[in-house]
């Protein structure tokens, strides 16, 4: 029997070997039984399962950001990691010291251009309120819409005590505990990718990004906290909402 495989990604997945003694039912509707066995909902976040004859992959979707101290039941994850073959984690970005000139050049591009008060006068008042509310550093008037959106999003996340490093850290820690090999779904160079995005994005795309961030800041962190709590409770509909 193969070892289970656990895959973790922005969609996390765990693969396990299927039992050789699993019962096969060709036509469930052709069988009349006196009792019905219903599997109770497992504690913690929801899992998806994909399997073939000898391998089962368990997939766990994880939020983009959660409260820094979010508690969630890891018992199912802990059990599936026990004997797992591999843990596939989300794609990771890599930065190098040699990328510093590219980063500085990209940062300048996010500032060069017309003032935001000229490009998006209808957003200026909203942006000013959101900037002060989240204690973003510097002056929003120095940035292009995309740059202002990126700065504001980071400041809002810090102000609301949200983190993007969880629940990944907890999952990786448990994988090390069970000595399960971890492998990212992909590795990419972050700085050149950011440079390409900044160089090629349109003004309309930058404004759309900024407006989306403003909508989130004005809504406050509570919707994200509710979604994170729903995720932890296995409430998929609530997590997506």
mmCIF file of C-alpha atoms in Angstrom, residues 83-190:
data_model
loop_
_atom_site.group_PDB
_atom_site.id
_atom_site.type_symbol
_atom_site.label_atom_id
_atom_site.label_comp_id
_atom_site.label_asym_id
_atom_site.label_seq_id
_atom_site.Cartn_x
_atom_site.Cartn_y
_atom_site.Cartn_z
ATOM 1 C CA UNK A 83 2.225 8.605 7.300
ATOM 2 C CA UNK A 84 1.642 11.039 4.435
ATOM 3 C CA UNK A 85 3.927 10.761 1.413
ATOM 4 C CA UNK A 86 4.334 14.456 0.560
ATOM 5 C CA UNK A 87 2.868 17.857 1.371
ATOM 6 C CA UNK A 88 2.412 20.128 -1.641
ATOM 7 C CA UNK A 89 2.374 23.744 -0.485
ATOM 8 C CA UNK A 90 1.340 26.950 -2.287
ATOM 9 C CA UNK A 91 3.686 28.521 -4.809
ATOM 10 C CA UNK A 92 6.425 30.622 -3.182
ATOM 11 C CA UNK A 93 8.192 33.748 -4.350
ATOM 12 C CA UNK A 94 11.926 34.200 -4.085
ATOM 13 C CA UNK A 95 13.889 37.434 -3.834
ATOM 14 C CA UNK A 96 17.628 37.904 -4.138
ATOM 15 C CA UNK A 97 20.019 40.715 -3.272
ATOM 16 C CA UNK A 98 20.801 41.070 -6.968
ATOM 17 C CA UNK A 99 17.156 42.073 -7.505
ATOM 18 C CA UNK A 100 17.538 45.284 -5.465
ATOM 19 C CA UNK A 101 18.147 47.567 -8.502
ATOM 20 C CA UNK A 102 15.039 46.101 -10.184
ATOM 21 C CA UNK A 103 13.003 46.670 -7.015
ATOM 22 C CA UNK A 104 14.132 50.299 -6.737
ATOM 23 C CA UNK A 105 13.395 50.901 -10.425
ATOM 24 C CA UNK A 106 9.939 49.377 -10.011
ATOM 25 C CA UNK A 107 9.238 51.522 -6.952
ATOM 26 C CA UNK A 108 10.098 54.646 -8.959
ATOM 27 C CA UNK A 109 7.687 53.573 -11.691
ATOM 28 C CA UNK A 110 4.918 53.307 -9.099
ATOM 29 C CA UNK A 111 5.512 56.974 -8.305
ATOM 30 C CA UNK A 112 6.255 58.511 -11.692
ATOM 31 C CA UNK A 113 3.343 60.151 -13.428
ATOM 32 C CA UNK A 114 0.464 62.496 -12.794
ATOM 33 C CA UNK A 115 -0.737 63.220 -9.290
ATOM 34 C CA UNK A 116 -3.561 61.043 -8.013
ATOM 35 C CA UNK A 117 -5.610 64.176 -7.457
ATOM 36 C CA UNK A 118 -5.516 64.674 -11.239
ATOM 37 C CA UNK A 119 -5.877 61.037 -12.312
ATOM 38 C CA UNK A 120 -8.671 60.108 -9.893
ATOM 39 C CA UNK A 121 -10.180 63.227 -8.310
ATOM 40 C CA UNK A 122 -13.328 61.280 -7.370
ATOM 41 C CA UNK A 123 -11.223 58.870 -5.284
ATOM 42 C CA UNK A 124 -9.030 61.484 -3.629
ATOM 43 C CA UNK A 125 -11.287 62.176 -0.629
ATOM 44 C CA UNK A 126 -11.898 58.450 -0.005
ATOM 45 C CA UNK A 127 -8.208 57.694 -0.296
ATOM 46 C CA UNK A 128 -7.257 60.468 2.091
ATOM 47 C CA UNK A 129 -9.667 59.152 4.757
ATOM 48 C CA UNK A 130 -8.533 55.551 4.293
ATOM 49 C CA UNK A 131 -4.854 56.541 4.351
ATOM 50 C CA UNK A 132 -5.237 58.324 7.682
ATOM 51 C CA UNK A 133 -7.452 55.581 9.108
ATOM 52 C CA UNK A 134 -4.905 52.838 8.433
ATOM 53 C CA UNK A 135 -1.840 54.930 9.390
ATOM 54 C CA UNK A 136 -0.220 54.311 6.009
ATOM 55 C CA UNK A 137 3.232 55.861 5.785
ATOM 56 C CA UNK A 138 4.184 58.717 3.505
ATOM 57 C CA UNK A 139 1.802 60.721 1.342
ATOM 58 C CA UNK A 140 -0.682 59.026 -0.988
ATOM 59 C CA UNK A 141 -0.255 61.910 -3.439
ATOM 60 C CA UNK A 142 3.233 60.573 -4.244
ATOM 61 C CA UNK A 143 1.921 57.335 -5.769
ATOM 62 C CA UNK A 144 0.256 56.142 -8.921
ATOM 63 C CA UNK A 145 -3.092 54.404 -8.274
ATOM 64 C CA UNK A 146 -1.524 50.912 -8.275
ATOM 65 C CA UNK A 147 1.236 51.996 -5.875
ATOM 66 C CA UNK A 148 -1.269 53.680 -3.563
ATOM 67 C CA UNK A 149 -3.418 50.542 -3.607
ATOM 68 C CA UNK A 150 -0.490 48.298 -2.677
ATOM 69 C CA UNK A 151 0.639 50.610 0.131
ATOM 70 C CA UNK A 152 -2.890 51.010 1.482
ATOM 71 C CA UNK A 153 -3.597 47.261 1.407
ATOM 72 C CA UNK A 154 -0.444 46.489 3.408
ATOM 73 C CA UNK A 155 -1.192 49.225 5.948
ATOM 74 C CA UNK A 156 -4.821 48.093 6.356
ATOM 75 C CA UNK A 157 -3.743 44.490 6.953
ATOM 76 C CA UNK A 158 -1.241 45.552 9.629
ATOM 77 C CA UNK A 159 -3.709 47.935 11.249
ATOM 78 C CA UNK A 160 -6.348 45.184 11.483
ATOM 79 C CA UNK A 161 -3.788 42.662 12.819
ATOM 80 C CA UNK A 162 -4.269 40.310 9.907
ATOM 81 C CA UNK A 163 -1.557 37.973 8.642
ATOM 82 C CA UNK A 164 -0.849 36.212 5.364
ATOM 83 C CA UNK A 165 1.576 33.724 6.951
ATOM 84 C CA UNK A 166 -1.162 31.659 8.611
ATOM 85 C CA UNK A 167 -2.492 29.007 8.539
ATOM 86 C CA UNK A 168 0.521 27.992 6.402
ATOM 87 C CA UNK A 169 2.968 28.135 9.312
ATOM 88 C CA UNK A 170 0.857 25.857 11.480
ATOM 89 C CA UNK A 171 0.466 23.339 8.655
ATOM 90 C CA UNK A 172 4.194 23.349 7.867
ATOM 91 C CA UNK A 173 5.037 22.932 11.558
ATOM 92 C CA UNK A 174 2.821 19.857 11.811
ATOM 93 C CA UNK A 175 4.344 18.451 8.619
ATOM 94 C CA UNK A 176 7.816 18.749 10.155
ATOM 95 C CA UNK A 177 6.526 17.065 13.295
ATOM 96 C CA UNK A 178 5.374 14.078 11.210
ATOM 97 C CA UNK A 179 8.513 14.238 9.031
ATOM 98 C CA UNK A 180 6.487 14.673 5.881
ATOM 99 C CA UNK A 181 8.487 16.099 2.940
ATOM 100 C CA UNK A 182 7.206 19.472 1.753
ATOM 101 C CA UNK A 183 7.319 20.666 -1.838
ATOM 102 C CA UNK A 184 5.974 23.995 -3.175
ATOM 103 C CA UNK A 185 3.683 23.834 -6.175
ATOM 104 C CA UNK A 186 6.000 26.339 -7.908
ATOM 105 C CA UNK A 187 8.854 28.751 -7.208
ATOM 106 C CA UNK A 188 9.010 32.083 -9.004
ATOM 107 C CA UNK A 189 11.211 35.160 -8.922
ATOM 108 C CA UNK A 190 9.110 37.845 -7.243
#
